[in-house]
PDB file of C-alpha atoms and ligand atoms in Angstrom:
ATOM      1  CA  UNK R 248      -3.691  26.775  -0.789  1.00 45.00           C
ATOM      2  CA  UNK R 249      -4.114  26.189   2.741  1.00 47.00           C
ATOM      3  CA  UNK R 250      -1.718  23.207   4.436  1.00 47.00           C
ATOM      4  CA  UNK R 251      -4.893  20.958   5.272  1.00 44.00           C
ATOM      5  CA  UNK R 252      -6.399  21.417   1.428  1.00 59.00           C
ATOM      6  CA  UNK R 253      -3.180  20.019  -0.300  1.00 84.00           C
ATOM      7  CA  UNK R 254      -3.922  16.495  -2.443  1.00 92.00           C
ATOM      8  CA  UNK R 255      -2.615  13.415  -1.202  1.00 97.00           C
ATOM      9  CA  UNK R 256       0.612  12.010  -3.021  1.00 97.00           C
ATOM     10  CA  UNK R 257      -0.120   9.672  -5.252  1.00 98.00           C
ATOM     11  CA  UNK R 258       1.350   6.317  -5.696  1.00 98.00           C
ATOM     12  CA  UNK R 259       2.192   2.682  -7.132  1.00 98.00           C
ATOM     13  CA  UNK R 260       3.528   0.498  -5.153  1.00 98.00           C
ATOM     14  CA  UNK R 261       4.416  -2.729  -6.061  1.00 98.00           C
ATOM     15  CA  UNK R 262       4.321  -5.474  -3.811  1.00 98.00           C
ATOM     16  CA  UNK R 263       6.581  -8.908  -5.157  1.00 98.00           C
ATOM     17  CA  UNK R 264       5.608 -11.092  -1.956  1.00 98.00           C
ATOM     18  CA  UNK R 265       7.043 -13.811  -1.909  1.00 97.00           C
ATOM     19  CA  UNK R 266       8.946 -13.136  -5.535  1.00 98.00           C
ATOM     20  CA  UNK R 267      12.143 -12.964  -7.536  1.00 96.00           C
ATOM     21  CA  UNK R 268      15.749 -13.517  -7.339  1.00 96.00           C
ATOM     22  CA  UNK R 269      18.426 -11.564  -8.106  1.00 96.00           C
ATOM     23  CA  UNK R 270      18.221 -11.744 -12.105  1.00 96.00           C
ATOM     24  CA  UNK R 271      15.037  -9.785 -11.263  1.00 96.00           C
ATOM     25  CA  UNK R 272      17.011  -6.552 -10.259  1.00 96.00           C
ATOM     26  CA  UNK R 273      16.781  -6.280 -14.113  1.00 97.00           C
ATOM     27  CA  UNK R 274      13.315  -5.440 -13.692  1.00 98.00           C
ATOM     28  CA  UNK R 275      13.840  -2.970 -10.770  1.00 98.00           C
ATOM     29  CA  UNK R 276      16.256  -1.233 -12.882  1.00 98.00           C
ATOM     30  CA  UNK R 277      13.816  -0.776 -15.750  1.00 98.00           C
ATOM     31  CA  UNK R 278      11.019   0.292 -13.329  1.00 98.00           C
ATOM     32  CA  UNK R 279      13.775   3.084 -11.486  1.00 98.00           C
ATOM     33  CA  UNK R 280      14.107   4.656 -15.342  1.00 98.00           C
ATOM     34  CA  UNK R 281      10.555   5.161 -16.045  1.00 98.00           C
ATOM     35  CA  UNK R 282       9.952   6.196 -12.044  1.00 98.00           C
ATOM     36  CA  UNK R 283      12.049   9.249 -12.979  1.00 97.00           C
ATOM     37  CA  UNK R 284       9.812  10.242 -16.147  1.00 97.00           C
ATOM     38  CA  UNK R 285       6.478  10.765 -13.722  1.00 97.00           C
ATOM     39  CA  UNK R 286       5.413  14.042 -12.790  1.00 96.00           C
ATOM     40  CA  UNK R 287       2.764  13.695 -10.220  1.00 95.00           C
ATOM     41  CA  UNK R 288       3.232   9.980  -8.953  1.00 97.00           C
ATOM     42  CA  UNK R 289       6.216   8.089  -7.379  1.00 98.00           C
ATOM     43  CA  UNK R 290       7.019   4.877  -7.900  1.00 98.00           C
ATOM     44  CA  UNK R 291       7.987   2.363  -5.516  1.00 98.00           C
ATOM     45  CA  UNK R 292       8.561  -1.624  -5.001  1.00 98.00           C
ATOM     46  CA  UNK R 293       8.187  -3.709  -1.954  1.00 98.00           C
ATOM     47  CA  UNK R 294      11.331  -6.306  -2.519  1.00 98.00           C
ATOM     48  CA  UNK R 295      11.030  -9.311  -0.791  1.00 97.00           C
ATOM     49  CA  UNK R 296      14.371  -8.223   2.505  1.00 96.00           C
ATOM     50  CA  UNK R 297      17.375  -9.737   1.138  1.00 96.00           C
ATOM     51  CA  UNK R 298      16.787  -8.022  -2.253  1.00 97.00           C
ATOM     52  CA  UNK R 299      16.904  -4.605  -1.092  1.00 97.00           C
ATOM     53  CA  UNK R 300      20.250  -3.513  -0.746  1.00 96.00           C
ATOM     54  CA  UNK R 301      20.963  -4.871  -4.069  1.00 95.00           C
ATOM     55  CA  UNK R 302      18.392  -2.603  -5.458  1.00 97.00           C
ATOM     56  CA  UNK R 303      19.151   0.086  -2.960  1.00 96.00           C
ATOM     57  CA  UNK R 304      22.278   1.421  -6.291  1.00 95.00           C
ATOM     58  CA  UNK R 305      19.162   2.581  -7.973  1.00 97.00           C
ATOM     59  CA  UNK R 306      17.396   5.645  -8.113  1.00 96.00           C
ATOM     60  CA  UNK R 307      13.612   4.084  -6.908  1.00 98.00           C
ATOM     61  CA  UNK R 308      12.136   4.239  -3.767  1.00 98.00           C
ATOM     62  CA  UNK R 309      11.761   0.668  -2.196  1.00 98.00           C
ATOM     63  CA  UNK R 310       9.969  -0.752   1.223  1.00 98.00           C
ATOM     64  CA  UNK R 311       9.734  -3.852   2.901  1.00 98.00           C
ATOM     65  CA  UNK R 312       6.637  -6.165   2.811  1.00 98.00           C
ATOM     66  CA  UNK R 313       6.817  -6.581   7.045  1.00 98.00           C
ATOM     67  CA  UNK R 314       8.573  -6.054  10.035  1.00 98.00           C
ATOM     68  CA  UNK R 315       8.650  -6.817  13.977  1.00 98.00           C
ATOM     69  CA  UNK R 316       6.814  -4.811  16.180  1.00 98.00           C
ATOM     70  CA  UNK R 317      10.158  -5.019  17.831  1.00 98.00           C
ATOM     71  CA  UNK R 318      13.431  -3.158  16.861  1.00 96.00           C
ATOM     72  CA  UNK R 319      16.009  -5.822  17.802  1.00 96.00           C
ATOM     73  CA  UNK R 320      16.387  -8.339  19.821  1.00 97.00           C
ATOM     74  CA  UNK R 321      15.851 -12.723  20.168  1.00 98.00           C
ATOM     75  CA  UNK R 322      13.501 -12.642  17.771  1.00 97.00           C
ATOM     76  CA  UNK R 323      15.017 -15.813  14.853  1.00 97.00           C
ATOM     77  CA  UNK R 324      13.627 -15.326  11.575  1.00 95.00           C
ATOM     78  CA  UNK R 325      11.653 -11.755  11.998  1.00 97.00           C
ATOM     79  CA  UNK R 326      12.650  -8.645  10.022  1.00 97.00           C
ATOM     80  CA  UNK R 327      13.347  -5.764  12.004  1.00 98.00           C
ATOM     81  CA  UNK R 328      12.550  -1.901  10.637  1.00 98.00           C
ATOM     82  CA  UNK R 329      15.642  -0.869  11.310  1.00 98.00           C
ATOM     83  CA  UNK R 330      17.553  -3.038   9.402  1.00 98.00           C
ATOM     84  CA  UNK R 331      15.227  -2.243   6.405  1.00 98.00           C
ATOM     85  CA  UNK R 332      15.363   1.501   6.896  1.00 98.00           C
ATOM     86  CA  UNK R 333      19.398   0.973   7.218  1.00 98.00           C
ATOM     87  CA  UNK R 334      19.096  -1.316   3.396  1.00 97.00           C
ATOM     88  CA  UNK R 335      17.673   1.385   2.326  1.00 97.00           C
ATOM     89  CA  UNK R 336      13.858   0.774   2.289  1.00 98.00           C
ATOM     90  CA  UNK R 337      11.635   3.794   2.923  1.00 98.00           C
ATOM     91  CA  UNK R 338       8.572   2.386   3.700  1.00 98.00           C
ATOM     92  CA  UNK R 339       7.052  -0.921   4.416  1.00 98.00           C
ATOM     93  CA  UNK R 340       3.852  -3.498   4.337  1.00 98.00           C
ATOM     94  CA  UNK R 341       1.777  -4.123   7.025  1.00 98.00           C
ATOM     95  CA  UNK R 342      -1.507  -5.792   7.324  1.00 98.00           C
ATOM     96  CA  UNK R 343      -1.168  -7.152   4.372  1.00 98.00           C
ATOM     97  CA  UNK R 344      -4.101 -10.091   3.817  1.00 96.00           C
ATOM     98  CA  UNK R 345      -1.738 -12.714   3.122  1.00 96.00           C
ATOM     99  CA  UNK R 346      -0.321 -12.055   6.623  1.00 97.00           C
ATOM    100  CA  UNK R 347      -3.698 -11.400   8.739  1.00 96.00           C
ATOM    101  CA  UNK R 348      -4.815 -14.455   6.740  1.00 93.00           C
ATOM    102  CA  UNK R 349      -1.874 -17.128   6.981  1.00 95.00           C
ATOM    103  CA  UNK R 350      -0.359 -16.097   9.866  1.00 96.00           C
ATOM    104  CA  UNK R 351      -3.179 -14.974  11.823  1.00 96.00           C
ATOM    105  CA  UNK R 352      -1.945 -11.145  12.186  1.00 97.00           C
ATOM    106  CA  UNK R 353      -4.188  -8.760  14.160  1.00 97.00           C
ATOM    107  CA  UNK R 354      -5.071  -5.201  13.860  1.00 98.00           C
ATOM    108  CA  UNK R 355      -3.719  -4.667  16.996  1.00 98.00           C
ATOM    109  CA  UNK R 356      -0.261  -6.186  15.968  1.00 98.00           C
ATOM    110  CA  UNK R 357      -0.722  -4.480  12.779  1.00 98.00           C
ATOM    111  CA  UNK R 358      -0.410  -1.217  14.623  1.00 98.00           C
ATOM    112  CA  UNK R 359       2.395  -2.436  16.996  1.00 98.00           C
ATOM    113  CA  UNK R 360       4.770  -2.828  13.508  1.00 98.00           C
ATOM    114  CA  UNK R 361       3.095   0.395  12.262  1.00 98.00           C
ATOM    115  CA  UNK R 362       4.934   2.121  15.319  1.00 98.00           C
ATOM    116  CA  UNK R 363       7.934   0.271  14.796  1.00 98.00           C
ATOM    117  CA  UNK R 364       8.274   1.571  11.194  1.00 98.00           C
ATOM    118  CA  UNK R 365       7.824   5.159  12.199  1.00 98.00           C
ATOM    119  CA  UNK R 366      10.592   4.614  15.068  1.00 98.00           C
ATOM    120  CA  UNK R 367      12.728   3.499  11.973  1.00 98.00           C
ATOM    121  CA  UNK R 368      11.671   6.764  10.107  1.00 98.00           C
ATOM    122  CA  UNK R 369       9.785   4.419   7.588  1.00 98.00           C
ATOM    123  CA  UNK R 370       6.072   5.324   6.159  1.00 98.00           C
ATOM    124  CA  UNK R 371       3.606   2.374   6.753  1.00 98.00           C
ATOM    125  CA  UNK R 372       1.386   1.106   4.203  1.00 98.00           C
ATOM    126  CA  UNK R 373      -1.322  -0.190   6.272  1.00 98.00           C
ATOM    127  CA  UNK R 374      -3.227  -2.601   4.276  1.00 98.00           C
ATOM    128  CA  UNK R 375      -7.316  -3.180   5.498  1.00 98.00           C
ATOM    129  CA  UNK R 376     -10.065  -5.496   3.349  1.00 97.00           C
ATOM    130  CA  UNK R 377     -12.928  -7.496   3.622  1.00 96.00           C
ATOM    131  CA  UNK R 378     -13.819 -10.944   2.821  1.00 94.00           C
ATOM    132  CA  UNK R 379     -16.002 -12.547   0.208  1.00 93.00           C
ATOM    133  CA  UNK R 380     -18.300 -13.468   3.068  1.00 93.00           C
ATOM    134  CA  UNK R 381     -18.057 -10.103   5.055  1.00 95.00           C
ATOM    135  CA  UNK R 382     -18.962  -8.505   1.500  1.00 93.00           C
ATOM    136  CA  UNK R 383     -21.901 -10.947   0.784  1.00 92.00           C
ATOM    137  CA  UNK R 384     -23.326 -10.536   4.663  1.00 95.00           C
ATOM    138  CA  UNK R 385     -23.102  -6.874   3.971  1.00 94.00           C
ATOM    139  CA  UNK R 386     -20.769  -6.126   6.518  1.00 96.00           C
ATOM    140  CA  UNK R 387     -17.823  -4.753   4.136  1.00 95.00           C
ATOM    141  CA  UNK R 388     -18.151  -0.718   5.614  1.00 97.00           C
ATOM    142  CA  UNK R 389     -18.437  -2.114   9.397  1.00 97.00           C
ATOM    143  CA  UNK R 390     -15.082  -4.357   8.911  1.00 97.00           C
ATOM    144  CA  UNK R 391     -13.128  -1.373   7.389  1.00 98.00           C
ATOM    145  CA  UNK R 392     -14.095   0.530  10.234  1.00 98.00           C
ATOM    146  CA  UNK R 393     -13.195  -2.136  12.573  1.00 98.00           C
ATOM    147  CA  UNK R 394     -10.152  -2.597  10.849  1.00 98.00           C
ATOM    148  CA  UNK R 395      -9.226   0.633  10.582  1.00 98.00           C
ATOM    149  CA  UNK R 396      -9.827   1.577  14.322  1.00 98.00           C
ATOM    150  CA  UNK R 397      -7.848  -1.250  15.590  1.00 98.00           C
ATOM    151  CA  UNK R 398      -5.083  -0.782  12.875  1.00 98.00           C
ATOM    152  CA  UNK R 399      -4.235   2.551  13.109  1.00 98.00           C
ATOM    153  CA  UNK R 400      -3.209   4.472  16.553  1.00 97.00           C
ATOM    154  CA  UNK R 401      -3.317   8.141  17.155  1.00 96.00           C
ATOM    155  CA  UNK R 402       0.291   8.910  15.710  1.00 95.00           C
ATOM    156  CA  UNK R 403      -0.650   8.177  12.162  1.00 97.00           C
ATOM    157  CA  UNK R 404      -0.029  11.182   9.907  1.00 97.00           C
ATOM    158  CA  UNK R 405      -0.273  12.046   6.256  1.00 97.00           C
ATOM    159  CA  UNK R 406       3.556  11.749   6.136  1.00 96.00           C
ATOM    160  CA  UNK R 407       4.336   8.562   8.202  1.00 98.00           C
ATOM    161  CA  UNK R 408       1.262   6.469   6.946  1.00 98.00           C
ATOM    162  CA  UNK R 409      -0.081   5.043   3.572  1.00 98.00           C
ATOM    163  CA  UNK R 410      -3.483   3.234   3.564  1.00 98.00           C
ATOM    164  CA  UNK R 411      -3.892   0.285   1.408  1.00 98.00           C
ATOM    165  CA  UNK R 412      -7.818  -0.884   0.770  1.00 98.00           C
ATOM    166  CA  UNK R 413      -7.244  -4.350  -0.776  1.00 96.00           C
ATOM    167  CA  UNK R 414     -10.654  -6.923  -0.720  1.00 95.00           C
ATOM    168  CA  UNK R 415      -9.336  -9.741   0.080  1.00 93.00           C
ATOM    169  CA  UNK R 416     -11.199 -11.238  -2.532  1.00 89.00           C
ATOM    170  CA  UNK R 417      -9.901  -9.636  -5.220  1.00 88.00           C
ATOM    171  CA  UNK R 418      -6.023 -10.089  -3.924  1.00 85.00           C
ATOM    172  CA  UNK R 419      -4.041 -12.545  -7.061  1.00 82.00           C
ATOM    173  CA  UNK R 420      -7.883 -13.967  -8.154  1.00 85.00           C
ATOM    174  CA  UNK R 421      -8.432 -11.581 -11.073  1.00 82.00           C
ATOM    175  CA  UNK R 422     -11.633  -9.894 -10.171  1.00 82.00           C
ATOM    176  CA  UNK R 423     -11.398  -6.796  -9.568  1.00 84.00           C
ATOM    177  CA  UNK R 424     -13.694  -4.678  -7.561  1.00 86.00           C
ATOM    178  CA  UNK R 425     -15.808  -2.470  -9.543  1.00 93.00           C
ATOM    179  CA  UNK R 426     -15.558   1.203  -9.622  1.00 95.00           C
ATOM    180  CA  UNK R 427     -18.287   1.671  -7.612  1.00 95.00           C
ATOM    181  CA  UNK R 428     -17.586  -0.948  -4.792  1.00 95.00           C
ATOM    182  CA  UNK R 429     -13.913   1.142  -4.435  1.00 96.00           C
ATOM    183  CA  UNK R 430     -16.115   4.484  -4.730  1.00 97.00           C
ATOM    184  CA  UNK R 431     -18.304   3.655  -1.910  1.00 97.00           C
ATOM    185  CA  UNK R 432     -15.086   1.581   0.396  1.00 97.00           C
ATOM    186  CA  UNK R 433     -12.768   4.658  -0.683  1.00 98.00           C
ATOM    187  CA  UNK R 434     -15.469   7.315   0.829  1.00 98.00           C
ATOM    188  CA  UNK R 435     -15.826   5.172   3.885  1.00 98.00           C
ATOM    189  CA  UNK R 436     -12.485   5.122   4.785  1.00 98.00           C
ATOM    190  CA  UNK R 437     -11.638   8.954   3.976  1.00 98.00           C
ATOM    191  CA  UNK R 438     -14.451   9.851   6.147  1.00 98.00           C
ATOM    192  CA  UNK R 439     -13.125   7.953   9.146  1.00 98.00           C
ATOM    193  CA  UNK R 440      -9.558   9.128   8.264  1.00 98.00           C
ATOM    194  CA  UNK R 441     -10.892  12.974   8.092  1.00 97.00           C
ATOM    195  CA  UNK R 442     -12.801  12.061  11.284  1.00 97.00           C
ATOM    196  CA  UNK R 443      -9.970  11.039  13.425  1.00 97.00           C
ATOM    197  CA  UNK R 444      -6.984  12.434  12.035  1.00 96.00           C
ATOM    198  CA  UNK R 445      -5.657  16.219  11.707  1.00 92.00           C
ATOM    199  CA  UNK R 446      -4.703  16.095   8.163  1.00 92.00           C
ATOM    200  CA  UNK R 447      -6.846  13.097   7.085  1.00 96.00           C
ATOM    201  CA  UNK R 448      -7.783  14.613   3.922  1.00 96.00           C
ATOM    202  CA  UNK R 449      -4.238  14.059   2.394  1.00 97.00           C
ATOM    203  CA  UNK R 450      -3.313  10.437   3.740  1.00 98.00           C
ATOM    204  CA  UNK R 451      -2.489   8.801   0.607  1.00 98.00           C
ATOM    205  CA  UNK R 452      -5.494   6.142  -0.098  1.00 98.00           C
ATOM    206  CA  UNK R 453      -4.261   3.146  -2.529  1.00 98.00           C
ATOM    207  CA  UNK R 454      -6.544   0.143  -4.283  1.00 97.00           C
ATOM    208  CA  UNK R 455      -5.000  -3.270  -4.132  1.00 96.00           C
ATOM    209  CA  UNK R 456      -6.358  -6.254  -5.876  1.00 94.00           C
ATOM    210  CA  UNK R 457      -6.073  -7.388  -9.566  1.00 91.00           C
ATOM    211  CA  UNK R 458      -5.038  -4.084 -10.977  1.00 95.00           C
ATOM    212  CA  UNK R 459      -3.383  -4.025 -14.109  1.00 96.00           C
ATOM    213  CA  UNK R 460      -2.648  -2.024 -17.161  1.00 96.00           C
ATOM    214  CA  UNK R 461      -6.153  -2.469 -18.350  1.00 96.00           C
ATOM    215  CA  UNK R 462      -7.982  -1.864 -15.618  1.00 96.00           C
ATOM    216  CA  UNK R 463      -5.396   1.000 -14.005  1.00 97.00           C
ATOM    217  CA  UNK R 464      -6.934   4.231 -15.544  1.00 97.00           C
ATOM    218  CA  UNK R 465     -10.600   3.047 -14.789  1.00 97.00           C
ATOM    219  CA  UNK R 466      -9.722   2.290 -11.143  1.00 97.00           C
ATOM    220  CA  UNK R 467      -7.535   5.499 -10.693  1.00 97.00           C
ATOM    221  CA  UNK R 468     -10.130   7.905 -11.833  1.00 97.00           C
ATOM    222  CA  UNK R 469     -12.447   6.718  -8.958  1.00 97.00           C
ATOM    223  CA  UNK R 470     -12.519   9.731  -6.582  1.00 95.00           C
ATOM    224  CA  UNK R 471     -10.377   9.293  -3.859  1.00 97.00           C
ATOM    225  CA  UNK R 472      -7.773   6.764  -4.706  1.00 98.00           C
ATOM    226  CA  UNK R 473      -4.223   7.977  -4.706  1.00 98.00           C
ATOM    227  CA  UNK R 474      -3.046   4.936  -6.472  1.00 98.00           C
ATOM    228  CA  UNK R 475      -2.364   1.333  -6.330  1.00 98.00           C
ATOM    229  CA  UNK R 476      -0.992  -1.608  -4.468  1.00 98.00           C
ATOM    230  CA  UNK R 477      -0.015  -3.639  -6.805  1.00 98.00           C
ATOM    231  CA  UNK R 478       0.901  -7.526  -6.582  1.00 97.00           C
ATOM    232  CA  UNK R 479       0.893  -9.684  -9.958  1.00 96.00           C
ATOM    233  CA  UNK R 480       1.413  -6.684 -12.092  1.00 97.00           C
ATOM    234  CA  UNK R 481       4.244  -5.707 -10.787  1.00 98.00           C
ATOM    235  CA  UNK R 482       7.089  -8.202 -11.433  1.00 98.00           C
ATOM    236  CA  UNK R 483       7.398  -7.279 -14.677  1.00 97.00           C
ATOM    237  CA  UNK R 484       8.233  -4.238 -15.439  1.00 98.00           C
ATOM    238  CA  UNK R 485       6.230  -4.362 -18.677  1.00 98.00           C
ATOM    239  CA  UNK R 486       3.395  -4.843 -16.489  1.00 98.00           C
ATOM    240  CA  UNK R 487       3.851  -2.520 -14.024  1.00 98.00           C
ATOM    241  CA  UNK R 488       5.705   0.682 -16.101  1.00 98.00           C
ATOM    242  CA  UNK R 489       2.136   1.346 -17.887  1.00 98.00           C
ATOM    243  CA  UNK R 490       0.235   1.425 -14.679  1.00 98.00           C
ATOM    244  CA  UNK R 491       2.738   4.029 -13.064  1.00 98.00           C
ATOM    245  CA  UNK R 492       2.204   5.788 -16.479  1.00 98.00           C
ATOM    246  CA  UNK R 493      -1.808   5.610 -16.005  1.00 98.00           C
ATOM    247  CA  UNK R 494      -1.382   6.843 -12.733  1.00 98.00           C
ATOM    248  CA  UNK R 495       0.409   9.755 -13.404  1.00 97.00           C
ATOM    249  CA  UNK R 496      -1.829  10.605 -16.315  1.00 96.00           C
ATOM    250  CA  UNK R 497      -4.563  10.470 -14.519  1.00 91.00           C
TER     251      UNK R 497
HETATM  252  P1  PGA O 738      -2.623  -8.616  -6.886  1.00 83.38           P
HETATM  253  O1  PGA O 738      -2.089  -8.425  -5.383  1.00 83.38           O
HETATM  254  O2  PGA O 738      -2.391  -7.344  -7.611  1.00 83.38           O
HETATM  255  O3  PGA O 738      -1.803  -9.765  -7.435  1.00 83.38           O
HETATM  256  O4  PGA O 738      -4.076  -8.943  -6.791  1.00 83.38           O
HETATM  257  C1  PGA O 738      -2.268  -7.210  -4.693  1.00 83.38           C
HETATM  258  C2  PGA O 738      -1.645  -7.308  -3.336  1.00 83.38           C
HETATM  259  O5  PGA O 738      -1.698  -8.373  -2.717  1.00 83.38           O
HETATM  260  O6  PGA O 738      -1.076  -6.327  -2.808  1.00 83.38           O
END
């Protein structure tokens, strides 16, 4: 098989926002033993920082849930990539809604801490999603474009980037898009990413929003999603073992 035909990876990711205390770590260890059963999907969780380290003694790959655009520096209360990459975080957030909604992120910042992560050696999981009203003026494609222009510079690549569609209206409110909705956002966004990048055809594409064990095979059969971003479902590991199960059986 040519280089350029190769599948994406496929993943869950859990994301715990703003979640969880150190009596959780029993959860992460539950989720690291099943993570080593899968075949054809990793596992990972995004730990809220000071939780890392901790879970860093098992055998599961973790990330942050956002970082400077800066690498050090006067810079009170921010998160730098190289201390999460040094914790022993692989990967981390940005994008996410909650931060382009309550703290007013950008796309253009949200490619600043993309770069930052890569000059830490950690993958970003760029995370892009319309609105309820963006949807209902029928303007969902155009702001994934916009988004995804603005969000992602020219040194993405299939190994140092993970895109994460997640409408915004479907993020912790228990709808979930339908399959066709992801179909037609999933398409979208593979075009532009086989457009514009060399080896767009195997960036990994995740769905975020509402997923769960009943909804996680339906949602991963939709062509061209390479897993989930998971939020709710994935601070238990009761919850969130089945849907790394589904994934990989899927
Ligand atoms: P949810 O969150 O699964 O609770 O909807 C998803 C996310 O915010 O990444």
């Amino acid at each position: 098989m040519s280089d350029s035909k190769r599948q994406p990876k496929r993943y869950a990711i859990g994301n715990w926002k703003m979640n969880g205390d150190r009596a959780s770590l029993s959860e992460v260890a539950i989720v690291a033993k099943a993570a080593k059963q899968l075949n054809r999907a990793e596992a990972m969780l995004c730990l809220p920082g000071p939780l890392i380290a901790t879970a860093s003694d098992f055998e599961l790959s973790l990330g942050g849930q956002d970082c400077s655009p800066e690498l050090a520096g006067a810079f009170t209360g921010d998160q730098s990539a190289t201390l999460l990459a040094d914790i022993g975080a692989s990967a981390v957030i940005v994008g996410h809604s909650d931060r382009r909604t309550i703290h007013g992120e950008t796309s253009k910042l949200v490619s600043a801490k993309a770069s930052a992560a890569w000059a830490a050696g950690l993958q970003a999981i760029v995370c892009i999603g319309e609105t309820a009203e963006e949807r209902e003026a029928g303007k969902a494609l155009n702001v994934l474009t916009e988004q995804l222009a603005a969000s992602l510079s020219d040194g993405v690549t299939h190994q140092n980037t993970i895109v994460a569609y997640e409408p915004v209206w479907a993020i912790g409110t228990g709808l979930t898009a339908s399959p066709y909705d992801i179909e037609m956002a999933h398409t979208h966004i593979r075009q532009y990413l086989r457009n514009r990048f060399a080896y767009g055809t195997r960036i990994s594409l995740l769905y975020g929003g509402s997923l769960k064990g009943s909804n996680a095979a339906q949602i991963f059969s939709v062509p061209d999603v390479n897993g989930g971003l998971i939020g709710g479902a994935s601070l238990r590991a009761n919850d969130f073992v089945p849907i790394m199960q589904a994934l990989d059986q899927t």
